[in-house]
PDB file of C-alpha atoms in Angstrom:
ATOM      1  CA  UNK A   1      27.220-128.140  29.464  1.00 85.00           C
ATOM      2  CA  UNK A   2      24.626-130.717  27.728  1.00 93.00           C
ATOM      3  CA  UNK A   3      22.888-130.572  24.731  1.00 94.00           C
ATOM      4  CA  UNK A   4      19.568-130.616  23.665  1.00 98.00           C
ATOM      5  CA  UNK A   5      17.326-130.981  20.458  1.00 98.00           C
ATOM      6  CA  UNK A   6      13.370-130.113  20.725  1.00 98.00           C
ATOM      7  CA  UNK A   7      11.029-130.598  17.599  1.00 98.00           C
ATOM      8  CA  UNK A   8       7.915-128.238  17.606  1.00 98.00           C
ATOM      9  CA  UNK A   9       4.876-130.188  17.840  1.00 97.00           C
ATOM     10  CA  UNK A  10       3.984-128.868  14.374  1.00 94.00           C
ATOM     11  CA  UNK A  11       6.911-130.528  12.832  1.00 96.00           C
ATOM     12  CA  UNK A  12       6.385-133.839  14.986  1.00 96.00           C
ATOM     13  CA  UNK A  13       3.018-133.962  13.577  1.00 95.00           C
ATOM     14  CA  UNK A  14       4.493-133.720   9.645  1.00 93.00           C
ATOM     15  CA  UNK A  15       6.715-136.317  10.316  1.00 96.00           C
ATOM     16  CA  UNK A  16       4.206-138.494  12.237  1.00 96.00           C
ATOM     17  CA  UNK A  17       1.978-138.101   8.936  1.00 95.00           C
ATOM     18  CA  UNK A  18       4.878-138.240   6.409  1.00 92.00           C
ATOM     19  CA  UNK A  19       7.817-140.207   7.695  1.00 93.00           C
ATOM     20  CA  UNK A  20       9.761-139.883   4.780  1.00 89.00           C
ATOM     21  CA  UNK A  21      10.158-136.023   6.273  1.00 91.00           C
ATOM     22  CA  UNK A  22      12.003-137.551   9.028  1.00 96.00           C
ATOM     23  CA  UNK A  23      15.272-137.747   7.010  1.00 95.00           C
ATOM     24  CA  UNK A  24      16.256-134.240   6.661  1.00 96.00           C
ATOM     25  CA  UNK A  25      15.587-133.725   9.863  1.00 97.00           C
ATOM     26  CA  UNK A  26      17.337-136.782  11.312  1.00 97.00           C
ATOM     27  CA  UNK A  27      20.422-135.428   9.363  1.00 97.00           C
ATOM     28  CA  UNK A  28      20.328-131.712  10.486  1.00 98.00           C
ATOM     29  CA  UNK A  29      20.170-133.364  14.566  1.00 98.00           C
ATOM     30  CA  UNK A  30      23.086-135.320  13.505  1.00 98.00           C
ATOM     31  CA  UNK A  31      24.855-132.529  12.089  1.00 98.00           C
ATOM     32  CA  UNK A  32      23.763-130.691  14.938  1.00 98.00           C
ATOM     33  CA  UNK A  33      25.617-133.215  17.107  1.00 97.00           C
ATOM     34  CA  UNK A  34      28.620-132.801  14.878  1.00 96.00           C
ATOM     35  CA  UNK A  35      28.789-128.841  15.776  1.00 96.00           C
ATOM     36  CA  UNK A  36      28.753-129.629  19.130  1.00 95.00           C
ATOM     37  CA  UNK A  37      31.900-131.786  18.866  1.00 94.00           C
ATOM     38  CA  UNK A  38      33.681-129.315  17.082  1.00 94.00           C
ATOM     39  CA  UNK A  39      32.804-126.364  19.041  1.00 94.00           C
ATOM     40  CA  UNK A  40      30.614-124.501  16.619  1.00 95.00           C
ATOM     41  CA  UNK A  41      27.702-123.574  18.606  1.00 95.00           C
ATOM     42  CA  UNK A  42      25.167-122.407  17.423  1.00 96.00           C
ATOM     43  CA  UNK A  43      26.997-122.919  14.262  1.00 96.00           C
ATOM     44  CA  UNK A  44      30.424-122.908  12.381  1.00 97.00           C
ATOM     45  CA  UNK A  45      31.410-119.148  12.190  1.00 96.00           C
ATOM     46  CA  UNK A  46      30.995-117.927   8.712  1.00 96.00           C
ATOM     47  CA  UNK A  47      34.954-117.793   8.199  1.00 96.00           C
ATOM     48  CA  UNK A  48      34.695-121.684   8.773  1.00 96.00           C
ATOM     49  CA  UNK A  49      32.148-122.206   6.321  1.00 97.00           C
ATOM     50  CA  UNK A  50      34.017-120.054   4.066  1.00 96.00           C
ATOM     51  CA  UNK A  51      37.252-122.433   4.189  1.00 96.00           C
ATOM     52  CA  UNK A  52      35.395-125.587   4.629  1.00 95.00           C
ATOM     53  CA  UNK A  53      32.651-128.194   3.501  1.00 95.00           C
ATOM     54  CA  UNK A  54      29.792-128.556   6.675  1.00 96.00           C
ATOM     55  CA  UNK A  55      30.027-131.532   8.854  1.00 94.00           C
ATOM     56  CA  UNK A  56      27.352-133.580   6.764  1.00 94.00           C
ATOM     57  CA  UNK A  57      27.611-133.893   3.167  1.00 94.00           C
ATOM     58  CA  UNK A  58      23.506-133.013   2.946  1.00 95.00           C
ATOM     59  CA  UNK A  59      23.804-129.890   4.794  1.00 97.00           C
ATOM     60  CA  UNK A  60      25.121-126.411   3.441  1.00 97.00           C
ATOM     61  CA  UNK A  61      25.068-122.824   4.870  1.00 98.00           C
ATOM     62  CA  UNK A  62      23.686-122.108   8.138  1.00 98.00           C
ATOM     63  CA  UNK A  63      23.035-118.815   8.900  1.00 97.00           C
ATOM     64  CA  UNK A  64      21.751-116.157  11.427  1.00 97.00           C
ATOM     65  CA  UNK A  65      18.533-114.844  10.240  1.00 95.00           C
ATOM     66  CA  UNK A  66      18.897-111.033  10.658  1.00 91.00           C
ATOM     67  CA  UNK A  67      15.174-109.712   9.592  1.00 91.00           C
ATOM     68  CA  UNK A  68      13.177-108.661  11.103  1.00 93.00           C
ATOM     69  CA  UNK A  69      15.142-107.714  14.719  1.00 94.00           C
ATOM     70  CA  UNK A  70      12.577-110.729  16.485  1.00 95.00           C
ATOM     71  CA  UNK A  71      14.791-112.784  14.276  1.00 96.00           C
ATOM     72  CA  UNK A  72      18.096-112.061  15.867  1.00 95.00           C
ATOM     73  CA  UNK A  73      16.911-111.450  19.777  1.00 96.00           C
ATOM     74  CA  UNK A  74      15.687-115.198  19.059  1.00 98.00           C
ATOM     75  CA  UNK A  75      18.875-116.455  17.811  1.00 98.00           C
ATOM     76  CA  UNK A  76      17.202-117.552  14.698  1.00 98.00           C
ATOM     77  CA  UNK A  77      18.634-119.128  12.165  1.00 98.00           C
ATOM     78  CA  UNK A  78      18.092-121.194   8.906  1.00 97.00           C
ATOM     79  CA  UNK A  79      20.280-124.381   7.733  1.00 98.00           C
ATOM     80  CA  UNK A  80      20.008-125.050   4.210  1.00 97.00           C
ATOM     81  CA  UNK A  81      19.356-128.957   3.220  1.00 96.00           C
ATOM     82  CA  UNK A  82      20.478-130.272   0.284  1.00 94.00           C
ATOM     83  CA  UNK A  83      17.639-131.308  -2.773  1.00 93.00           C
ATOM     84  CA  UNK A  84      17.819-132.547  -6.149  1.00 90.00           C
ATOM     85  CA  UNK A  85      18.611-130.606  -8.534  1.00 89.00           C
ATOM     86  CA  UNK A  86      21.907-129.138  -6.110  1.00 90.00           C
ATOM     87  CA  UNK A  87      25.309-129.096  -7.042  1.00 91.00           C
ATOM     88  CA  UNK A  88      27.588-129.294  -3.877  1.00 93.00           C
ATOM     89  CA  UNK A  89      30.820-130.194  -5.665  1.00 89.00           C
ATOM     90  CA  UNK A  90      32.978-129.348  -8.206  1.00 85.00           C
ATOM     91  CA  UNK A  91      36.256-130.136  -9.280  1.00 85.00           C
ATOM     92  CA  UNK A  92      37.797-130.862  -5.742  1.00 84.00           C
ATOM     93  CA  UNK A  93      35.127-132.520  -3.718  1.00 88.00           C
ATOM     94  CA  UNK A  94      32.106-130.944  -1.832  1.00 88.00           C
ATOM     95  CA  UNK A  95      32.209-127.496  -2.169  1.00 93.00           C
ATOM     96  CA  UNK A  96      32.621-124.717   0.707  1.00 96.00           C
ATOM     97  CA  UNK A  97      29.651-125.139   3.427  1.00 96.00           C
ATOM     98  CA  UNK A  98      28.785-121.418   2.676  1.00 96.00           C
ATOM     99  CA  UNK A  99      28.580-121.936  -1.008  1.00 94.00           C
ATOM    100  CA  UNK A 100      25.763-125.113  -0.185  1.00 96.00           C
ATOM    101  CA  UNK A 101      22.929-123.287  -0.624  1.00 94.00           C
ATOM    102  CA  UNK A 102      19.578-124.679  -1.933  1.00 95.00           C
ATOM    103  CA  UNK A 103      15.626-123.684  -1.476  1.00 94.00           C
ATOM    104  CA  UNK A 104      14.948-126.287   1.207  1.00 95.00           C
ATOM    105  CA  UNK A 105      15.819-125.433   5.146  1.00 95.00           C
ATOM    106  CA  UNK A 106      15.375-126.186   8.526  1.00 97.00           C
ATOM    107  CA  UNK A 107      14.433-123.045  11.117  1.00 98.00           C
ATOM    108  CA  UNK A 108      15.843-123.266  14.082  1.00 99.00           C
ATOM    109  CA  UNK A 109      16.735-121.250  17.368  1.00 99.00           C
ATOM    110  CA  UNK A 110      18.893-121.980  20.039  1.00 98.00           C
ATOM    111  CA  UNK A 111      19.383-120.974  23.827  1.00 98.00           C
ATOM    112  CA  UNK A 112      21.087-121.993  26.837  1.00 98.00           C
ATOM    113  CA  UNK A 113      18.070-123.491  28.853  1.00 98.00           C
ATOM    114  CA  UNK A 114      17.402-123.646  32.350  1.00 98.00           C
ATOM    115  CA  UNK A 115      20.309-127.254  33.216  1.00 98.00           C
ATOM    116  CA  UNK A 116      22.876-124.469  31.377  1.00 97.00           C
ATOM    117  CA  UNK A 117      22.238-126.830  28.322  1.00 98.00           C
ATOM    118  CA  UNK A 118      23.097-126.190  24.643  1.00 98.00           C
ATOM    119  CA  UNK A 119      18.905-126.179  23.043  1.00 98.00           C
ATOM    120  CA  UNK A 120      18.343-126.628  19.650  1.00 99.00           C
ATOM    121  CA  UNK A 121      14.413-126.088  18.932  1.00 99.00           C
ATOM    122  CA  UNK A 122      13.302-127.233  15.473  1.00 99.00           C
ATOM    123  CA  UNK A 123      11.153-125.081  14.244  1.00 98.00           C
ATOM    124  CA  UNK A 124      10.184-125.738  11.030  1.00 96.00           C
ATOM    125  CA  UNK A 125      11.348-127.550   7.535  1.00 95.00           C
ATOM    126  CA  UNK A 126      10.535-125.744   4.519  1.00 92.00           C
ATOM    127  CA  UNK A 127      11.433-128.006   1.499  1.00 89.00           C
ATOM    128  CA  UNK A 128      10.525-125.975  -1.418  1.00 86.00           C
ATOM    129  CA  UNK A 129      10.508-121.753  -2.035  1.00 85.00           C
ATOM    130  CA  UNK A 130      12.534-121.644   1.292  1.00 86.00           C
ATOM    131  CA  UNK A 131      13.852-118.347  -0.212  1.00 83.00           C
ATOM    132  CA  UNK A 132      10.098-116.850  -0.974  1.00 87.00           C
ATOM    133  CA  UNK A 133       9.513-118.097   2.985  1.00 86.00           C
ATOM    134  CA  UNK A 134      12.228-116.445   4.260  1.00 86.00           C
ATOM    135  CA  UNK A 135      11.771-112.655   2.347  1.00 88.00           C
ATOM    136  CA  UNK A 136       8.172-113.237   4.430  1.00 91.00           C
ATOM    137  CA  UNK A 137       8.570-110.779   7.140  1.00 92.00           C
ATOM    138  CA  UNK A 138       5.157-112.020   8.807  1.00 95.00           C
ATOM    139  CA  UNK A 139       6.180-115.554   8.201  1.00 95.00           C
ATOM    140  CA  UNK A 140       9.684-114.886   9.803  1.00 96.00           C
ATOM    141  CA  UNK A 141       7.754-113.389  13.042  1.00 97.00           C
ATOM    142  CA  UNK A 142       5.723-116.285  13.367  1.00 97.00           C
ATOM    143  CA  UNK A 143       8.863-118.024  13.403  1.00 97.00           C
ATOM    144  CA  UNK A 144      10.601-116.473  16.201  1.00 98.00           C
ATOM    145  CA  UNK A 145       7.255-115.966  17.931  1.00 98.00           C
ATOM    146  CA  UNK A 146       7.412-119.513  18.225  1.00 98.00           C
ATOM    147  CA  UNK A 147      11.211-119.482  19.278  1.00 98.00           C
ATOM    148  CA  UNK A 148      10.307-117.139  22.114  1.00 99.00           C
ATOM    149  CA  UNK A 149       7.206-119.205  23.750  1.00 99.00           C
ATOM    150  CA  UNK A 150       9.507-122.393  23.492  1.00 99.00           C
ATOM    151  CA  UNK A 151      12.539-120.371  24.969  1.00 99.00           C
ATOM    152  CA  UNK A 152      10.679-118.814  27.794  1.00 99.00           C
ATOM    153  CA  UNK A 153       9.322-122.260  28.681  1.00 98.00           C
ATOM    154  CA  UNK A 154      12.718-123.636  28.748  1.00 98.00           C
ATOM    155  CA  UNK A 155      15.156-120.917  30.608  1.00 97.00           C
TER     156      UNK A 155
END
């Protein structure tokens, strides 16, 4: 199996209007890249974060977004990104990847496409009140509305 990362045209257009956006996202496709190596597709089972820091020192919990049910049947998920203001070490080094958490994430989905291929799809990149974003049920469907069309294009 390959792999694959797709931005959403929405996204390419932020970046393409404010490159210094490109960063987060350059480290989330590297980190990305990372999972892939190690087997944790679409991401590190929760008992790995648990036990370890995440592949890049930037990013910290990624997680399956469970609401509403569009969410899941998408394979949605959200990546949080470090910011300032974060503290993502303590005494030992960088802390657990599950205990990385900030208010600034990347959406994304991901679905075996039509080559059999591992497909990331950047959705979005939410750098402040990620948290207020994600409690948006309506936001949320919009989300993995968008994660279906690209999906269905794809498989």
């Amino acid at each position: 199996m390959g792999f694959k990362i797709s931005r959403s045209q929405a996204l390419a257009e932020v970046i393409s209007q404010f490159p210094v956006t490109a960063l987060p996202i350059e480290e989330f496709e590297q980190y990305k890249r990372e999972c892939i190596d190690y087997h944790d597709i679409p991401a590190p089972p929760i008992h790995i974060q648990l036990q370890h820091p995440a592949h890049i020192d930037t990013i910290g919990r990624d997680k399956l977004m469970e609401r509403p049910s569009t969410a899941r049947v998408e394979d949605l998920h959200h990546v949080h990104i470090w910011q300032e203001g974060c503290c993502w070490q303590d005494g030992h080094g960088l802390k657990v990847q599950w205990a990385s958490t900030s208010d600034s994430y990347v959406v994304y989905s991901y679905f075996i496409d039509r080559d059999k291929d591992h497909h990331f799809y950047i959705i979005d990149y939410c750098r402040d009140a990620a948290h207020a974003l994600i409690e948006d049920k309506g936001q949320v469907s919009d989300w993995a509305e968008q994660a279906k069309k690209f999906r269905l294009q794809n498989v």
